[in-house]
Amino acid sequence: MANSFRNTLGRLTALPLVLALSLAPAAACTSFLLKSADGSPVYGRTLEFGFPLESEAIVIPRHYAARATGPEGKPGWGWKSRYAIAGLNAFGLPVVVDGLNEKGLAGGILYFPGVAGYARSDSSHPDSADTDSADQRHALAPWDFLTWALGNFASVAEVRAALDTIAIVDLVQPTLGIVPPFHYTLHDASGASLVIEPIGGRLKVYDNPLGVMTNAPSFDWHLTNLRNYVKLSPVDAAPLKIAGESFAPLGAGSGLLGVPGDPTPPSRFVRAVGLTLSAEPQKTAAETVRLAEHILNNFDIPMGLVRVSPQETSRFEYTQWSSIADLSGRVYYVKSYDNQALRSIDLTKLELEGRSVRAAPLRPSSRAAPVEFPKH
């Protein structure tokens, strides 16, 4: 991919992805929050999809003149961001699908198929907000929400307080050719976590004490499902005594017998909760970043593991990249499918002023090094 950033929708190449979407499995993203012994929060997530999203590492500067996508791909509501953002995009767009801002607010967009329901952007629909109403509430396309949140707020509490000023509307993403079904996870430097889910045209908001999120069903369903796993423990089970005979577990890890290992969202949610709650807290954020990487490895999907049909041999859902954010240190890390070296974007060392978005490709490499951006 080119180093220069493509900052207009008009320069995007039209991709015939509607058919591809009908063949590709739903994305299988997993996210979580860890805390070190000194209280430093670290956020991690994987990004899976059934075809390449062509993600680049990007930095959006402070005071950037951002603009949401409006109906028919026209420019929509605009705002000037308060905070710089480091993160990852898709299809060369000047928005993040995952990122960290300079105040330590981090979050991601995760796929939410079959459940997501946005406010209507069509004023002819009798049962929804009309276009004028959505405009007054500052309408955002589903892929614009995270960039708006990270660019304007320093904490999850600030985001929550501002949610009634915006509407996320049902716009078709030009490259995908569909209205993408999304929900959102946010975490801040205090360790607070929030889940935001558009359902039935309204935003359902949940405090997230577990820090974990995957995909559909809705977040409250996943919390209820945890009640099926209340006996799981990182501590090995004691031997079973029957008629004077002792039956000891076969090897270590018997307390976790029953942890689901398949790639479905409910199973990944349970597994992520088990791993994050049982992992030994590390002393510092730097050590917790490495712990997060080990946990992320449990959710890595290689090409070919998840297929939509026996006949489909060219499109697989796979882990295109994984990210980790040190919310206290303001450092964002990424490793990609073709480059498993963890590379960093340090917001405390970058020039955060500027008028344009800077981008850097996720090139295959075996070298661990900071992500390098072109100079202004």
Short mmCIF file of C-alpha atoms in Angstrom, two decimals:
data_model
loop_
_atom_site.label_atom_id
_atom_site.label_comp_id
_atom_site.label_asym_id
_atom_site.label_seq_id
_atom_site.Cartn_x
_atom_site.Cartn_y
_atom_site.Cartn_z
CA MET A 1 0.00 0.00 0.00
CA ALA A 2 1.08 3.53 -0.61
CA ASN A 3 2.53 5.58 2.25
CA SER A 4 0.49 8.61 1.30
CA PHE A 5 -2.93 8.78 2.94
CA ARG A 6 -6.05 8.70 0.80
CA ASN A 7 -8.28 11.23 2.50
CA THR A 8 -11.31 11.35 0.22
CA LEU A 9 -13.91 8.71 -0.53
CA GLY A 10 -13.74 9.68 -4.19
CA ARG A 11 -10.24 8.26 -4.50
CA LEU A 12 -11.21 4.86 -3.14
CA THR A 13 -11.29 2.10 -5.71
CA ALA A 14 -14.75 0.56 -5.98
CA LEU A 15 -14.43 -3.06 -4.90
CA PRO A 16 -17.03 -5.69 -5.82
CA LEU A 17 -17.34 -6.94 -2.26
CA VAL A 18 -21.08 -7.48 -1.91
CA LEU A 19 -20.72 -11.01 -3.28
CA ALA A 20 -17.64 -11.52 -1.15
CA LEU A 21 -19.56 -10.49 1.95
CA SER A 22 -22.27 -13.02 1.18
CA LEU A 23 -19.61 -15.72 1.08
CA ALA A 24 -17.39 -14.58 3.95
CA PRO A 25 -18.07 -15.65 7.52
CA ALA A 26 -18.91 -13.01 10.11
CA ALA A 27 -15.96 -11.33 11.77
CA ALA A 28 -14.71 -12.95 14.98
CA CYS A 29 -13.09 -10.12 16.94
CA THR A 30 -12.20 -10.55 20.62
CA SER A 31 -11.33 -7.72 23.04
CA PHE A 32 -10.44 -7.43 26.72
CA LEU A 33 -8.88 -5.23 29.40
CA LEU A 34 -6.14 -6.20 31.85
CA LYS A 35 -4.84 -4.28 34.86
CA SER A 36 -1.32 -4.45 36.22
CA ALA A 37 -0.55 -4.62 39.93
CA ASP A 38 0.07 -0.86 39.94
CA GLY A 39 -3.38 -0.27 38.40
CA SER A 40 -2.27 0.48 34.84
CA PRO A 41 -4.91 -0.70 32.33
CA VAL A 42 -3.94 -2.44 29.09
CA TYR A 43 -6.44 -3.09 26.30
CA GLY A 44 -6.07 -5.84 23.70
CA ARG A 45 -8.09 -7.07 20.73
CA THR A 46 -7.95 -9.14 17.58
CA LEU A 47 -9.44 -8.21 14.20
CA GLU A 48 -10.81 -10.98 12.01
CA PHE A 49 -12.57 -10.75 8.68
CA GLY A 50 -13.21 -12.92 5.63
CA PHE A 51 -11.16 -10.81 3.20
CA PRO A 52 -8.33 -8.27 3.61
CA LEU A 53 -9.39 -4.92 5.09
CA GLU A 54 -6.11 -3.34 3.93
CA SER A 55 -5.56 -1.75 7.33
CA GLU A 56 -2.87 0.87 7.84
CA ALA A 57 -1.51 2.35 11.05
CA ILE A 58 -2.65 5.96 11.21
CA VAL A 59 -2.23 9.02 13.41
CA ILE A 60 -5.03 11.60 13.42
CA PRO A 61 -3.68 14.91 14.80
CA ARG A 62 -5.18 17.22 17.39
CA HIS A 63 -7.68 19.75 16.07
CA TYR A 64 -8.20 17.68 12.92
CA ALA A 65 -11.16 18.84 10.82
CA ALA A 66 -13.04 15.54 10.71
CA ARG A 67 -16.20 14.95 8.72
CA ALA A 68 -18.71 12.14 8.98
CA THR A 69 -20.05 10.38 5.90
CA GLY A 70 -23.53 11.54 4.94
CA PRO A 71 -26.28 9.92 2.85
CA GLU A 72 -25.21 8.73 -0.61
CA GLY A 73 -21.56 9.08 0.39
CA LYS A 74 -21.73 12.85 0.57
CA PRO A 75 -19.90 14.77 3.32
CA GLY A 76 -21.92 14.93 6.50
CA TRP A 77 -21.58 16.60 9.88
CA GLY A 78 -18.12 17.96 10.63
CA TRP A 79 -16.23 18.62 13.85
CA LYS A 80 -12.75 19.64 14.98
CA SER A 81 -11.23 16.96 17.20
CA ARG A 82 -9.68 17.83 20.56
CA TYR A 83 -7.24 14.94 20.91
CA ALA A 84 -4.78 13.07 18.73
CA ILE A 85 -5.46 9.40 17.96
CA ALA A 86 -3.19 6.50 17.01
CA GLY A 87 -4.82 3.41 15.58
CA LEU A 88 -5.70 1.28 12.59
CA ASN A 89 -8.04 1.99 9.71
CA ALA A 90 -9.61 -0.02 6.88
CA PHE A 91 -9.75 0.61 3.12
CA GLY A 92 -7.55 3.72 3.42
CA LEU A 93 -10.22 5.77 5.21
CA PRO A 94 -9.29 8.60 7.64
CA VAL A 95 -11.12 6.86 10.52
CA VAL A 96 -10.01 4.28 13.06
CA VAL A 97 -11.57 0.87 13.58
CA ASP A 98 -9.40 0.57 16.68
CA GLY A 99 -7.29 3.13 18.50
CA LEU A 100 -5.92 5.05 21.48
CA ASN A 101 -6.01 8.80 22.08
CA GLU A 102 -3.49 11.00 23.85
CA LYS A 103 -5.60 11.04 27.05
CA GLY A 104 -5.60 7.25 27.41
CA LEU A 105 -9.08 6.55 26.02
CA ALA A 106 -8.98 3.46 23.81
CA GLY A 107 -11.50 1.32 22.01
CA GLY A 108 -12.56 -0.62 19.00
CA ILE A 109 -15.28 -1.39 16.50
CA LEU A 110 -16.41 -5.02 16.58
CA TYR A 111 -18.78 -6.80 14.22
CA PHE A 112 -22.35 -7.24 15.50
CA PRO A 113 -24.27 -9.14 12.78
CA GLY A 114 -27.95 -9.93 13.09
CA VAL A 115 -28.44 -7.60 16.05
CA ALA A 116 -27.24 -4.09 15.15
CA GLY A 117 -30.05 -1.67 14.31
CA TYR A 118 -29.31 1.99 13.66
CA ALA A 119 -31.41 5.14 13.54
CA ARG A 120 -32.89 5.59 10.08
CA SER A 121 -31.40 8.18 7.76
CA ASP A 122 -34.46 7.87 5.47
CA SER A 123 -37.02 10.57 6.34
CA SER A 124 -39.75 8.65 4.48
CA HIS A 125 -39.73 5.88 7.08
CA PRO A 126 -42.64 6.46 9.50
CA ASP A 127 -41.17 4.60 12.45
CA SER A 128 -37.79 6.28 12.71
CA ALA A 129 -35.97 9.54 13.23
CA ASP A 130 -36.18 11.65 10.08
CA THR A 131 -33.16 13.12 8.33
CA ASP A 132 -33.57 16.56 9.92
CA SER A 133 -33.80 15.07 13.39
CA ALA A 134 -30.71 12.94 12.81
CA ASP A 135 -28.84 16.01 11.52
CA GLN A 136 -29.75 17.97 14.64
CA ARG A 137 -28.40 15.14 16.78
CA HIS A 138 -25.20 15.04 14.70
CA ALA A 139 -25.55 11.95 12.52
CA LEU A 140 -22.61 9.56 12.34
CA ALA A 141 -22.10 6.63 10.00
CA PRO A 142 -21.39 3.38 11.88
CA TRP A 143 -17.70 3.58 10.95
CA ASP A 144 -17.40 7.23 12.11
CA PHE A 145 -18.45 6.73 15.74
CA LEU A 146 -15.15 5.54 17.21
CA THR A 147 -13.14 8.35 15.57
CA TRP A 148 -15.63 10.88 16.96
CA ALA A 149 -15.41 9.38 20.46
CA LEU A 150 -11.62 9.10 20.61
CA GLY A 151 -11.11 12.51 19.03
CA ASN A 152 -13.31 14.39 21.47
CA PHE A 153 -13.29 12.71 24.89
CA ALA A 154 -10.83 11.72 27.60
CA SER A 155 -12.90 9.15 29.51
CA VAL A 156 -15.76 6.70 29.11
CA ALA A 157 -17.85 8.90 31.41
CA GLU A 158 -17.47 11.82 28.99
CA VAL A 159 -18.48 9.60 26.05
CA ARG A 160 -21.54 8.33 27.90
CA ALA A 161 -22.62 11.89 28.73
CA ALA A 162 -22.40 12.92 25.07
CA LEU A 163 -24.25 9.97 23.51
CA ASP A 164 -27.62 11.73 23.51
CA THR A 165 -26.14 14.45 21.25
CA ILE A 166 -25.46 12.08 18.32
CA ALA A 167 -27.22 9.46 16.24
CA ILE A 168 -25.59 6.50 14.49
CA VAL A 169 -27.51 6.08 11.24
CA ASP A 170 -28.00 3.25 8.75
CA LEU A 171 -25.66 4.30 5.94
CA VAL A 172 -24.16 1.96 3.39
CA GLN A 173 -20.36 1.78 3.58
CA PRO A 174 -19.28 2.45 -0.04
CA THR A 175 -16.47 -0.10 -0.18
CA LEU A 176 -18.41 -2.90 1.50
CA GLY A 177 -21.70 -2.13 -0.24
CA ILE A 178 -23.75 -2.82 2.91
CA VAL A 179 -24.76 -1.13 6.16
CA PRO A 180 -22.06 -2.67 8.39
CA PRO A 181 -23.33 -4.09 11.71
CA PHE A 182 -21.11 -2.74 14.49
CA HIS A 183 -20.96 -2.33 18.23
CA TYR A 184 -18.25 -0.57 20.23
CA THR A 185 -15.98 -1.11 23.24
CA LEU A 186 -14.27 1.72 25.12
CA HIS A 187 -11.78 1.80 28.02
CA ASP A 188 -10.02 4.69 29.75
CA ALA A 189 -6.91 5.31 31.84
CA SER A 190 -8.86 4.87 35.08
CA GLY A 191 -9.68 1.30 34.08
CA ALA A 192 -13.37 2.00 33.39
CA SER A 193 -14.99 0.16 30.46
CA LEU A 194 -18.11 0.78 28.40
CA VAL A 195 -20.02 -1.16 25.73
CA ILE A 196 -22.23 0.71 23.25
CA GLU A 197 -24.64 -1.28 21.09
CA PRO A 198 -27.04 0.17 18.50
CA ILE A 199 -30.21 -1.91 18.81
CA GLY A 200 -33.63 -0.99 17.42
CA GLY A 201 -32.48 2.48 16.41
CA ARG A 202 -31.28 3.38 19.90
CA LEU A 203 -27.95 3.13 21.70
CA LYS A 204 -27.86 0.62 24.55
CA VAL A 205 -25.04 1.42 26.94
CA TYR A 206 -23.49 -0.98 29.47
CA ASP A 207 -20.81 -0.57 32.08
CA ASN A 208 -18.43 -3.47 31.52
CA PRO A 209 -16.90 -4.70 34.78
CA LEU A 210 -15.31 -7.66 32.99
CA GLY A 211 -13.64 -5.59 30.26
CA VAL A 212 -14.37 -8.34 27.68
CA MET A 213 -16.37 -8.12 24.47
CA THR A 214 -16.74 -10.27 21.36
CA ASN A 215 -19.57 -10.26 18.81
CA ALA A 216 -23.29 -11.13 18.69
CA PRO A 217 -25.47 -11.80 20.64
CA SER A 218 -25.81 -8.64 22.71
CA PHE A 219 -23.58 -7.90 25.69
CA ASP A 220 -26.27 -8.63 28.28
CA TRP A 221 -26.79 -12.08 26.72
CA HIS A 222 -23.09 -12.86 27.13
CA LEU A 223 -23.24 -11.88 30.80
CA THR A 224 -26.18 -14.24 31.36
CA ASN A 225 -24.37 -17.03 29.51
CA LEU A 226 -21.49 -16.85 32.00
CA ARG A 227 -23.83 -18.47 34.53
CA ASN A 228 -23.29 -21.74 32.64
CA TYR A 229 -19.60 -21.67 33.61
CA VAL A 230 -19.59 -20.68 37.28
CA LYS A 231 -17.62 -23.78 38.37
CA LEU A 232 -14.61 -23.08 36.17
CA SER A 233 -11.40 -22.34 38.08
CA PRO A 234 -7.68 -21.93 37.38
CA VAL A 235 -7.09 -24.25 40.35
CA ASP A 236 -6.79 -27.96 39.54
CA ALA A 237 -9.69 -30.16 40.62
CA ALA A 238 -9.22 -32.48 43.57
CA PRO A 239 -9.22 -36.25 42.94
CA LEU A 240 -12.63 -37.91 42.86
CA LYS A 241 -13.19 -40.61 45.49
CA ILE A 242 -15.50 -43.51 44.52
CA ALA A 243 -15.82 -46.74 46.49
CA GLY A 244 -12.37 -46.37 47.96
CA GLU A 245 -10.79 -45.63 44.60
CA SER A 246 -9.17 -42.28 43.78
CA PHE A 247 -9.48 -40.80 40.30
CA ALA A 248 -7.00 -37.97 39.87
CA PRO A 249 -7.20 -35.52 36.95
CA LEU A 250 -5.13 -36.27 33.88
CA GLY A 251 -2.48 -33.58 33.96
CA ALA A 252 -2.70 -29.92 34.90
CA GLY A 253 -5.57 -27.59 34.06
CA SER A 254 -8.46 -29.74 35.29
CA GLY A 255 -10.15 -26.75 36.91
CA LEU A 256 -10.74 -25.37 33.43
CA LEU A 257 -12.36 -28.48 31.98
CA GLY A 258 -15.35 -27.28 29.99
CA VAL A 259 -13.89 -24.00 28.77
CA PRO A 260 -15.21 -23.75 25.19
CA GLY A 261 -12.46 -23.74 22.61
CA ASP A 262 -14.34 -23.04 19.37
CA PRO A 263 -14.21 -19.68 17.55
CA THR A 264 -17.89 -18.68 18.04
CA PRO A 265 -18.52 -15.35 19.85
CA PRO A 266 -20.12 -16.92 22.98
CA SER A 267 -17.24 -19.36 23.37
CA ARG A 268 -14.60 -16.68 22.84
CA PHE A 269 -16.32 -14.44 25.40
CA VAL A 270 -16.22 -17.17 28.06
CA ARG A 271 -12.63 -18.05 27.21
CA ALA A 272 -11.52 -14.40 27.33
CA VAL A 273 -13.17 -13.90 30.72
CA GLY A 274 -11.44 -17.02 32.04
CA LEU A 275 -8.03 -16.03 30.74
CA THR A 276 -8.13 -12.40 31.85
CA LEU A 277 -9.46 -13.14 35.34
CA SER A 278 -7.08 -16.02 36.03
CA ALA A 279 -3.88 -14.51 34.57
CA GLU A 280 -1.42 -13.43 37.26
CA PRO A 281 -1.32 -9.61 37.41
CA GLN A 282 2.02 -8.19 36.30
CA LYS A 283 3.86 -5.45 38.16
CA THR A 284 3.91 -2.83 35.41
CA ALA A 285 2.12 -1.80 32.23
CA ALA A 286 5.10 -2.93 30.11
CA GLU A 287 4.88 -6.44 31.57
CA THR A 288 1.10 -6.40 31.17
CA VAL A 289 1.48 -5.59 27.47
CA ARG A 290 3.43 -8.82 27.10
CA LEU A 291 0.77 -10.70 29.11
CA ALA A 292 -1.91 -9.27 26.81
CA GLU A 293 0.00 -10.55 23.81
CA HIS A 294 0.07 -14.07 25.26
CA ILE A 295 -3.69 -13.94 25.87
CA LEU A 296 -4.33 -12.63 22.36
CA ASN A 297 -2.45 -15.62 20.96
CA ASN A 298 -5.28 -17.83 22.26
CA PHE A 299 -7.67 -16.15 19.81
CA ASP A 300 -5.47 -16.10 16.73
CA ILE A 301 -7.27 -17.65 13.74
CA PRO A 302 -5.01 -18.94 10.93
CA MET A 303 -6.23 -19.03 7.34
CA GLY A 304 -8.29 -22.12 6.72
CA LEU A 305 -9.50 -22.77 10.27
CA VAL A 306 -12.84 -21.00 9.69
CA ARG A 307 -14.51 -21.59 6.29
CA VAL A 308 -17.94 -20.69 5.00
CA SER A 309 -18.30 -23.88 2.92
CA PRO A 310 -16.24 -26.85 1.66
CA GLN A 311 -16.25 -25.32 -1.81
CA GLU A 312 -14.81 -21.97 -0.70
CA THR A 313 -11.02 -22.26 -0.86
CA SER A 314 -9.92 -18.66 -1.42
CA ARG A 315 -11.66 -16.69 1.34
CA PHE A 316 -11.06 -17.50 4.97
CA GLU A 317 -11.83 -15.63 8.13
CA TYR A 318 -8.48 -15.03 9.77
CA THR A 319 -6.78 -12.75 12.29
CA GLN A 320 -5.56 -9.86 10.16
CA TRP A 321 -4.01 -8.00 13.08
CA SER A 322 -3.97 -7.78 16.85
CA SER A 323 -3.56 -4.56 18.83
CA ILE A 324 -2.59 -3.69 22.39
CA ALA A 325 -2.90 -0.28 24.03
CA ASP A 326 -1.06 0.84 27.17
CA LEU A 327 -3.60 3.38 28.40
CA SER A 328 -1.37 4.90 31.09
CA GLY A 329 1.78 5.06 28.97
CA ARG A 330 -0.13 6.18 25.83
CA VAL A 331 1.55 3.57 23.62
CA TYR A 332 -0.35 1.64 20.94
CA TYR A 333 1.02 -1.65 19.61
CA VAL A 334 0.14 -3.77 16.59
CA LYS A 335 1.16 -7.05 15.02
CA SER A 336 -0.24 -8.32 11.75
CA TYR A 337 -0.82 -11.73 10.18
CA ASP A 338 2.34 -11.37 8.08
CA ASN A 339 4.41 -9.66 10.79
CA GLN A 340 4.16 -11.09 14.29
CA ALA A 341 6.71 -8.64 15.71
CA LEU A 342 4.93 -6.23 18.07
CA ARG A 343 5.43 -2.68 16.74
CA SER A 344 4.68 0.48 18.68
CA ILE A 345 3.21 3.95 18.20
CA ASP A 346 4.19 6.12 21.18
CA LEU A 347 1.84 9.10 21.47
CA THR A 348 4.20 10.75 23.98
CA LYS A 349 6.96 10.93 21.37
CA LEU A 350 5.04 11.77 18.19
CA GLU A 351 4.27 15.22 16.80
CA LEU A 352 0.54 15.43 17.48
CA GLU A 353 -0.21 18.73 15.78
CA GLY A 354 -0.92 18.95 12.07
CA ARG A 355 -3.60 19.27 9.44
CA SER A 356 -3.49 15.85 7.84
CA VAL A 357 -3.71 12.20 8.82
CA ARG A 358 -0.48 10.25 8.57
CA ALA A 359 -0.44 6.60 7.57
CA ALA A 360 2.05 3.76 7.54
CA PRO A 361 1.55 0.34 5.92
CA LEU A 362 1.70 -2.85 7.97
CA ARG A 363 4.48 -4.36 5.90
CA PRO A 364 5.64 -7.96 6.49
CA SER A 365 8.88 -7.99 8.50
CA SER A 366 10.68 -9.93 11.17
CA ARG A 367 12.05 -6.78 12.80
CA ALA A 368 10.53 -5.36 16.00
CA ALA A 369 10.55 -1.58 15.67
CA PRO A 370 8.34 1.48 16.07
CA VAL A 371 5.89 2.20 13.28
CA GLU A 372 7.38 4.95 11.11
CA PHE A 373 5.27 7.73 9.66
CA PRO A 374 6.15 10.24 6.94
CA LYS A 375 7.05 13.73 8.13
CA HIS A 376 4.57 16.60 7.79
#
